PDB file of C-alpha atoms in Angstrom:
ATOM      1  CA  UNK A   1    -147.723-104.788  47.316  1.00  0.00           C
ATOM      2  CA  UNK A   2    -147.133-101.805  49.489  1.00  0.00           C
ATOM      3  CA  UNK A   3    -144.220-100.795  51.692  1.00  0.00           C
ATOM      4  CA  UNK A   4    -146.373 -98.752  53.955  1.00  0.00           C
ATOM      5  CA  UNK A   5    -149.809-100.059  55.133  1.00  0.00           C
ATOM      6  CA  UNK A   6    -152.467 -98.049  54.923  1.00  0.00           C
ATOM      7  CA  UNK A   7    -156.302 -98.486  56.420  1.00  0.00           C
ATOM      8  CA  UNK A   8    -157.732 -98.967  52.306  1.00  0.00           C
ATOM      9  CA  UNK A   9    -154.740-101.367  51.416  1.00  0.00           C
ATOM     10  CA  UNK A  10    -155.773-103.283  54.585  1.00  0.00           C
ATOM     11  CA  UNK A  11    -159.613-103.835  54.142  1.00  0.00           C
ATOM     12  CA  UNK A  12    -158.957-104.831  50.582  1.00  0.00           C
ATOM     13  CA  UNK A  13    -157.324-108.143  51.635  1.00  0.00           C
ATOM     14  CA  UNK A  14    -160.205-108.984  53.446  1.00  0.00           C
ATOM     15  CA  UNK A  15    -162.244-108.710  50.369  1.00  0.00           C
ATOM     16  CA  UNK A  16    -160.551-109.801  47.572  1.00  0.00           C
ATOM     17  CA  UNK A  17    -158.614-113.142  46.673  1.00  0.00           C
ATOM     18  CA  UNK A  18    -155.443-112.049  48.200  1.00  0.00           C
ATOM     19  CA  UNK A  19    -152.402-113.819  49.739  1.00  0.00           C
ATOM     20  CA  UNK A  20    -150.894-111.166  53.050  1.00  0.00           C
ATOM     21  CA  UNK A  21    -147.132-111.529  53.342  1.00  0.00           C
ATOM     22  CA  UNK A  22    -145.917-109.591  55.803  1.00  0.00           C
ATOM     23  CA  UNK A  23    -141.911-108.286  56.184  1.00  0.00           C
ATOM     24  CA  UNK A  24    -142.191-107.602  60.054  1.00  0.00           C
ATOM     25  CA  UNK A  25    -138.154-107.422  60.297  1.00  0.00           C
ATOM     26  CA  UNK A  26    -136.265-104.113  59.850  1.00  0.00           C
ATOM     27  CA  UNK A  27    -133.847-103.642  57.007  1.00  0.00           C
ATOM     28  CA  UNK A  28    -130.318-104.655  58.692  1.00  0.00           C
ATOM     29  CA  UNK A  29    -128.864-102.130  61.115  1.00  0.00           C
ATOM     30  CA  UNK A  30    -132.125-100.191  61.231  1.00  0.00           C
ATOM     31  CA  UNK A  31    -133.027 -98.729  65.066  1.00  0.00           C
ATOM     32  CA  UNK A  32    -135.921 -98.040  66.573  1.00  0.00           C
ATOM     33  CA  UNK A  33    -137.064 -94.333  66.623  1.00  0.00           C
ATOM     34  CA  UNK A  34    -138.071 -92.739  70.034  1.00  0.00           C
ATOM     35  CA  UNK A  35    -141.191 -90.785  69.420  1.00  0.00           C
ATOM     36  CA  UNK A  36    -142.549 -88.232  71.704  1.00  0.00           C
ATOM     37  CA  UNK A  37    -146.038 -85.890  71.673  1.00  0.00           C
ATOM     38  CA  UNK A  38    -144.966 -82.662  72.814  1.00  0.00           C
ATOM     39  CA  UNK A  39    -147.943 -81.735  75.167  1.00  0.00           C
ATOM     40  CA  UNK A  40    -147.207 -78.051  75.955  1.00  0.00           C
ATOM     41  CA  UNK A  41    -144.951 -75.260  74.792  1.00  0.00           C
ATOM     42  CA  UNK A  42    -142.587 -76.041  78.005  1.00  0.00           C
ATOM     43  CA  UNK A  43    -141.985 -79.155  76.441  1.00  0.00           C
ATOM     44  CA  UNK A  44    -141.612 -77.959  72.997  1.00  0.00           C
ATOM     45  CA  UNK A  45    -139.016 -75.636  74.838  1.00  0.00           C
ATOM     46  CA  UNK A  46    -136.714 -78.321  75.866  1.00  0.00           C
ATOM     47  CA  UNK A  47    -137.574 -80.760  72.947  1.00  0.00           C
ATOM     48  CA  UNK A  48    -135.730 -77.426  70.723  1.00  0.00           C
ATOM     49  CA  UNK A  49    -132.583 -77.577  73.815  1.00  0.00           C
ATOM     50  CA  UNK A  50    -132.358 -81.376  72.414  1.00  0.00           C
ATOM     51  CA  UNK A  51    -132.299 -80.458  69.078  1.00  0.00           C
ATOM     52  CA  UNK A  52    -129.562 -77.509  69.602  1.00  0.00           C
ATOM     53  CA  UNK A  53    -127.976 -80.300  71.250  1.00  0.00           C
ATOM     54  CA  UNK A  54    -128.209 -82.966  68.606  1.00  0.00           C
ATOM     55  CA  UNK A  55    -126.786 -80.385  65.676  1.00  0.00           C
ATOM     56  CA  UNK A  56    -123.935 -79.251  67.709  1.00  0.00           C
ATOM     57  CA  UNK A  57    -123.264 -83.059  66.917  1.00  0.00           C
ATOM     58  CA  UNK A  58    -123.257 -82.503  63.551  1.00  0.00           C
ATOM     59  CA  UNK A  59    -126.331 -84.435  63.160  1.00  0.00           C
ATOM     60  CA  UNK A  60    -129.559 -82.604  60.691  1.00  0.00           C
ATOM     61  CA  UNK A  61    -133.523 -82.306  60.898  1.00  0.00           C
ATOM     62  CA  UNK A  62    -136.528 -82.418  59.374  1.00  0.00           C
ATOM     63  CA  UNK A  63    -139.273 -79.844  60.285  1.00  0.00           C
ATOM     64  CA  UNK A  64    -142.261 -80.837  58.411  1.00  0.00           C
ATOM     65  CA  UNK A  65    -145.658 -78.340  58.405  1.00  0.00           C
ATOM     66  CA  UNK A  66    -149.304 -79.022  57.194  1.00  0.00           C
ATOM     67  CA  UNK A  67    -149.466 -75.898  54.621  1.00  0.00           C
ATOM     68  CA  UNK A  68    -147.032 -73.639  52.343  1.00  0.00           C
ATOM     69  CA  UNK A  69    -148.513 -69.948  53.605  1.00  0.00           C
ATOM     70  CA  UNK A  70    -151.099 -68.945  56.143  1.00  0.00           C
ATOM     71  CA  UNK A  71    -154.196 -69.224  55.568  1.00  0.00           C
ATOM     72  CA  UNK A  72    -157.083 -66.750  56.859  1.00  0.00           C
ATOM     73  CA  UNK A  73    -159.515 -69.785  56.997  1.00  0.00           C
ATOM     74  CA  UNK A  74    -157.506 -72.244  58.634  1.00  0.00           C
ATOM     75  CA  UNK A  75    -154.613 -71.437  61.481  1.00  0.00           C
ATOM     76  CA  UNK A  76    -152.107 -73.747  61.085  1.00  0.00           C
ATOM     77  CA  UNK A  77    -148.490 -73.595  61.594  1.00  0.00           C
ATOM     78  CA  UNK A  78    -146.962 -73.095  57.503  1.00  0.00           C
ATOM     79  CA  UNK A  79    -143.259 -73.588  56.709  1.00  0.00           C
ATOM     80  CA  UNK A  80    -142.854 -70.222  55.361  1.00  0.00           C
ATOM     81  CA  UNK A  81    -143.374 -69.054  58.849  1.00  0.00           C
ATOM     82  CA  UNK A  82    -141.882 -72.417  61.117  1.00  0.00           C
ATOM     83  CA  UNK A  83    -138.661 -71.852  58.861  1.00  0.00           C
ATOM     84  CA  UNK A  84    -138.409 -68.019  59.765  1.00  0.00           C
ATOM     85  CA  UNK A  85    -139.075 -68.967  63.314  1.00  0.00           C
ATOM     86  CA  UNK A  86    -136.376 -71.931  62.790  1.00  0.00           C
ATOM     87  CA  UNK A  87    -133.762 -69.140  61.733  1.00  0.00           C
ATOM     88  CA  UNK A  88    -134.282 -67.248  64.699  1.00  0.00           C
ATOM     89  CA  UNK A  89    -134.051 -70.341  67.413  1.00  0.00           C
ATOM     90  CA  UNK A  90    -131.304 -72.377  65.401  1.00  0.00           C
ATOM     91  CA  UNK A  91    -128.729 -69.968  64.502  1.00  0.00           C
ATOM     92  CA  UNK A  92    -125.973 -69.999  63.478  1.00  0.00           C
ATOM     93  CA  UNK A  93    -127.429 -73.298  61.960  1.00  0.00           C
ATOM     94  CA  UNK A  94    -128.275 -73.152  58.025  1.00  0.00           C
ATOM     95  CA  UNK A  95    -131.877 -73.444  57.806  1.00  0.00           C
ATOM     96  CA  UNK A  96    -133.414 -74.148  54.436  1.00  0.00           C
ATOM     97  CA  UNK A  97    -137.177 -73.493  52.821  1.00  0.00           C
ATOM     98  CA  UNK A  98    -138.886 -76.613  50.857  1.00  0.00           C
ATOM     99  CA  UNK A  99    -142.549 -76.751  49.163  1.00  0.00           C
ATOM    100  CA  UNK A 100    -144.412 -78.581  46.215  1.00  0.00           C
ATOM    101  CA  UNK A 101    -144.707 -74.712  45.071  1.00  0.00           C
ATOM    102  CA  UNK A 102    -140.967 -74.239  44.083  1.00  0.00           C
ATOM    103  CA  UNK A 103    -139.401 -74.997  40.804  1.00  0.00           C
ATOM    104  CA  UNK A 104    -137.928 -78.612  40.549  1.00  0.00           C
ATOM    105  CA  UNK A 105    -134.389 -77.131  40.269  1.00  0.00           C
ATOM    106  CA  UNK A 106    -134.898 -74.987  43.184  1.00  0.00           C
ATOM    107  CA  UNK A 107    -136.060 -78.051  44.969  1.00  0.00           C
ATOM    108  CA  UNK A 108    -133.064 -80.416  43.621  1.00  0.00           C
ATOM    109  CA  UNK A 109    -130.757 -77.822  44.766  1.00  0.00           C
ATOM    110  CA  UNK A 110    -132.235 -77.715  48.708  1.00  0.00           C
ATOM    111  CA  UNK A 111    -132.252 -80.926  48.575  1.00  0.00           C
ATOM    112  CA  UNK A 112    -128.711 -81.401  47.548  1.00  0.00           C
ATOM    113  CA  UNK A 113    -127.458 -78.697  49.895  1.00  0.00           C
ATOM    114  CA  UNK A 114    -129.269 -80.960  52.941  1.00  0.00           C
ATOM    115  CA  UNK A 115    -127.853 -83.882  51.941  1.00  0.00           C
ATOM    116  CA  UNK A 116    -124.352 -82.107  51.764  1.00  0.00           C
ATOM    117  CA  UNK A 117    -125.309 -80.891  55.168  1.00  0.00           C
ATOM    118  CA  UNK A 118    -124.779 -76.770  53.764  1.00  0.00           C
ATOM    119  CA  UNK A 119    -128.209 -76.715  55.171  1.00  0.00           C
ATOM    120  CA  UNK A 120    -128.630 -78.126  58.680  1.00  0.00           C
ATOM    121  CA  UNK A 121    -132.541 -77.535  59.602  1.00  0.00           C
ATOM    122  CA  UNK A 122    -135.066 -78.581  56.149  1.00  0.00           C
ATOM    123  CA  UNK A 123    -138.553 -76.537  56.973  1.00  0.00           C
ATOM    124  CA  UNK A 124    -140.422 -78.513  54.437  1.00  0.00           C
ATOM    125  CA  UNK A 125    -144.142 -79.620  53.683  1.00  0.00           C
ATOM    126  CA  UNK A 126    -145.074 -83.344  53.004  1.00  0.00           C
ATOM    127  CA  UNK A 127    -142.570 -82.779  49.606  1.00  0.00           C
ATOM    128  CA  UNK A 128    -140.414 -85.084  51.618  1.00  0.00           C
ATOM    129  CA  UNK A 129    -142.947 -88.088  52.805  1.00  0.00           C
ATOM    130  CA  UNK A 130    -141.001 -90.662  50.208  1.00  0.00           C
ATOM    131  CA  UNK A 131    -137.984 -90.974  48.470  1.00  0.00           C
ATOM    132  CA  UNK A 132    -135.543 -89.335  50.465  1.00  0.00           C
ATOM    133  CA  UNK A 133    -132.501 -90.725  52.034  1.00  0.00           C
ATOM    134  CA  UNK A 134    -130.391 -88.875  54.387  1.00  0.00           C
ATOM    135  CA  UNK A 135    -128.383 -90.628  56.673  1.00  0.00           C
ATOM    136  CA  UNK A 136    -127.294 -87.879  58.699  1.00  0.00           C
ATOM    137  CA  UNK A 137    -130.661 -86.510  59.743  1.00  0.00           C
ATOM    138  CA  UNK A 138    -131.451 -88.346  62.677  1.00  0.00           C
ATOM    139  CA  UNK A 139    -134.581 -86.007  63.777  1.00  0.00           C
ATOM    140  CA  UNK A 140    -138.073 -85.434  62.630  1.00  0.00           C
ATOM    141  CA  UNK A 141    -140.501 -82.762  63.759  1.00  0.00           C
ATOM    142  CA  UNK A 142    -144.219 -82.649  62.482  1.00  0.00           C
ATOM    143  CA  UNK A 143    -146.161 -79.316  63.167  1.00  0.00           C
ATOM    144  CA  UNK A 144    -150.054 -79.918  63.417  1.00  0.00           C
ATOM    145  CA  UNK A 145    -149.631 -83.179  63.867  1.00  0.00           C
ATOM    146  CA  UNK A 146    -152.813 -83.896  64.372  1.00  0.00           C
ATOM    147  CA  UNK A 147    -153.302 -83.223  60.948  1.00  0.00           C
ATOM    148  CA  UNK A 148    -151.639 -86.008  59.360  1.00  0.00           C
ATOM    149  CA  UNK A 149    -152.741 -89.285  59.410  1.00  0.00           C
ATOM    150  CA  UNK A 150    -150.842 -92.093  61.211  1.00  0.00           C
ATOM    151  CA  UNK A 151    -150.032 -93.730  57.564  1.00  0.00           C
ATOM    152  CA  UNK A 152    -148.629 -90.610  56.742  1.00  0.00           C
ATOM    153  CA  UNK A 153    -146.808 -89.679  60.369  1.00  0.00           C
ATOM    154  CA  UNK A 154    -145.272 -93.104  59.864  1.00  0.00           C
ATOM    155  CA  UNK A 155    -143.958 -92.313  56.687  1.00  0.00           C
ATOM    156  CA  UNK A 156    -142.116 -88.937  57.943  1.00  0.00           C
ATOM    157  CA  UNK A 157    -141.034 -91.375  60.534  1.00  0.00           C
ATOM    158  CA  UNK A 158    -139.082 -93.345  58.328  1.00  0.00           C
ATOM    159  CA  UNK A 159    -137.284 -89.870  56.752  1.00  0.00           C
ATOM    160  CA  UNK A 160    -134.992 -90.930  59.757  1.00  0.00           C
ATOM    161  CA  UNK A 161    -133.045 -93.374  61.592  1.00  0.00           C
ATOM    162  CA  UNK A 162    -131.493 -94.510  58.225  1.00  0.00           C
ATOM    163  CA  UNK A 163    -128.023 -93.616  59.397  1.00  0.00           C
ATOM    164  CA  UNK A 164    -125.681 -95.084  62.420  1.00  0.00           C
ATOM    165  CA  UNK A 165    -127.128 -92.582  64.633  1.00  0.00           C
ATOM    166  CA  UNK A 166    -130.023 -92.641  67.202  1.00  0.00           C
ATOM    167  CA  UNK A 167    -132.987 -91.333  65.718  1.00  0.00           C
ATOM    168  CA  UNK A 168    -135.946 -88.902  67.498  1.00  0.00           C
ATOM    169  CA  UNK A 169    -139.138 -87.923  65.981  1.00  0.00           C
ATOM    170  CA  UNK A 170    -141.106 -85.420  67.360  1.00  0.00           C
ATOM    171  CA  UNK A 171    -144.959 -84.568  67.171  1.00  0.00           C
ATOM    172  CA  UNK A 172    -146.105 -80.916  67.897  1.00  0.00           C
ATOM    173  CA  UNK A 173    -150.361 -80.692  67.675  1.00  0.00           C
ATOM    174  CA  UNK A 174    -152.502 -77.569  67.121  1.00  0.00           C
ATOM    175  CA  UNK A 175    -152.712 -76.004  70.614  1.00  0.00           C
ATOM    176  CA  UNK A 176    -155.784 -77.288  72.483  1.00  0.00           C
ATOM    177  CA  UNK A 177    -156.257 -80.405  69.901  1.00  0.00           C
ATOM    178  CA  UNK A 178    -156.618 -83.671  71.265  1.00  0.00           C
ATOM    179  CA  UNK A 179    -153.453 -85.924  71.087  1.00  0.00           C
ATOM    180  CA  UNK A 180    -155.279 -89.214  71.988  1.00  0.00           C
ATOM    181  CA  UNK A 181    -155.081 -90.594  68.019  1.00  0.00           C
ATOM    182  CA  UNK A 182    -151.090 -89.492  68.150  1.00  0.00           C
ATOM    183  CA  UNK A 183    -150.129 -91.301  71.690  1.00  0.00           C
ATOM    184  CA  UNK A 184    -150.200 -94.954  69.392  1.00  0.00           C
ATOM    185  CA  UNK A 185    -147.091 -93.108  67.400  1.00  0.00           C
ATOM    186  CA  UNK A 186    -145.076 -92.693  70.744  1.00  0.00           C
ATOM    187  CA  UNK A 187    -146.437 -96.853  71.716  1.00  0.00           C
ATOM    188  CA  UNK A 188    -145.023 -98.253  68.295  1.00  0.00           C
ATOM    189  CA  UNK A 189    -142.623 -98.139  65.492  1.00  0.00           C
ATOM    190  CA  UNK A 190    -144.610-100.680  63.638  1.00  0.00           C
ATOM    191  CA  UNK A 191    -146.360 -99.901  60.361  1.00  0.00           C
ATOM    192  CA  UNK A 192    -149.325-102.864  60.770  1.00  0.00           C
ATOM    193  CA  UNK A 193    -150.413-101.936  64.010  1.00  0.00           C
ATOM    194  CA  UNK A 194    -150.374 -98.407  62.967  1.00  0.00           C
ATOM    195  CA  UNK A 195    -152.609 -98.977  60.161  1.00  0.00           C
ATOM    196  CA  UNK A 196    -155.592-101.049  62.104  1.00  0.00           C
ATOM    197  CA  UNK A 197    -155.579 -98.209  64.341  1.00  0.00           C
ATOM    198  CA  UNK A 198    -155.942 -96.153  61.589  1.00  0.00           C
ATOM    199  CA  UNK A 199    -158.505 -98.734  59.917  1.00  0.00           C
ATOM    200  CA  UNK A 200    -160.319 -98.447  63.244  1.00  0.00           C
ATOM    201  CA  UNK A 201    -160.518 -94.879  63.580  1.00  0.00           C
ATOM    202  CA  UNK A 202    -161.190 -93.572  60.174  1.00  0.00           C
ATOM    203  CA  UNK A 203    -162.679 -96.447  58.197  1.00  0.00           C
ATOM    204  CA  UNK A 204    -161.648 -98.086  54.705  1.00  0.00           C
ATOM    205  CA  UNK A 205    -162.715 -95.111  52.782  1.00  0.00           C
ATOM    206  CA  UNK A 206    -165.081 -96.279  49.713  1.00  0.00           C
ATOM    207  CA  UNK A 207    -163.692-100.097  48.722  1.00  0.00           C
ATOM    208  CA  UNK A 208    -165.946-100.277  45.435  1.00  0.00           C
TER     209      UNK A 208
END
């Protein structure tokens, strides 16, 4: 049994002696989330007005990157750097810093300051792709998007739109990657589809 479909999880019921059920209802009082690609910096630009916008509401967000530092090898937005960048264009909103690198109790007490709402803007890494439950945060931004998978995108997804409020999530790719594979994010809010996309594009990975 798994609560997200993924392309492996998917080819094995065609192979073994397995009975699908499929929950294709949201939990009660669930919305959908509106998803957008953001295809150039002018619309990263007012995407960031919207979010001002949004936590002058009161409401939080999620700012998730691929990787914890740069790297010389690989240039890909980090969230050491997107949170110092987040400081800058949020304030005077608390922005906080979380990684798999930090102590647990350093990473309990971020998380407990976010779900307070001390902190208003959570630069994380993929730390936060299950388990957490904020109500409040009713936005989700994924840096190098195009480096997640749509299992995994969908997942972040679902860090929102647990609350009363209308929920966004926002994708922003490597500048000059393609952002046909992300376009079936912004076309559905369903976890199936997603994953025979995925299934189609990259293939059941070794089943045996």
């Amino acid at each position: 049994m798994t609560a997200t479909p993924i392309p492996r999880t998917l080819a094995l019921t065609l192979y073994g002696d397995q009975d699908l059920s499929i929950i294709s209802e949201y939990p009660k009082g669930r919305k959908e989330i509106y998803t957008k690609v953001a295809k150039n910096d002018a619309e990263r630009q007012q995407i960031e007005l919207f979010i001002r916008n949004e936590l002058e509401k009161g409401r939080q967000v999620f700012w998730i990157s691929p990787l914890v530092e740069e790297s010389e090898k690989i240039d890909l937005v980090n969230a050491i750097s997107t949170y110092e960048s987040l400081v800058d264009i949020f304030h005077p909103f608390q922005v906080g810093l979380l990684h798999g690198k930090m102590k647990p109790k350093e990473k309990e007490q971020i998380m407990r300051d976010f779900k307070e709402n001390t902190i208003q803007v959570l630069s994380s890494t993929s730390v936060v792709e299950v388990g957490v439950d904020v109500p409040n945060a009713s936005i989700m931004c994924i840096e190098g998007a195009e480096r997640f998978g749509l299992s995994q995108l969908h997942q972040f997804r679902g860090r929102v739109g647990r609350g009363q409020y209308k929920s966004y999530c926002y994708l922003f790719p490597t500048s000059g990657q393609a952002t046909d594979r992300l376009k079936a994010m912004e076309q559905t809010n369903n976890g199936f589809e997603l994953s025979e996309i995925d299934l189609e594009i990259r293939g059941p990975g070794e089943v045996y």
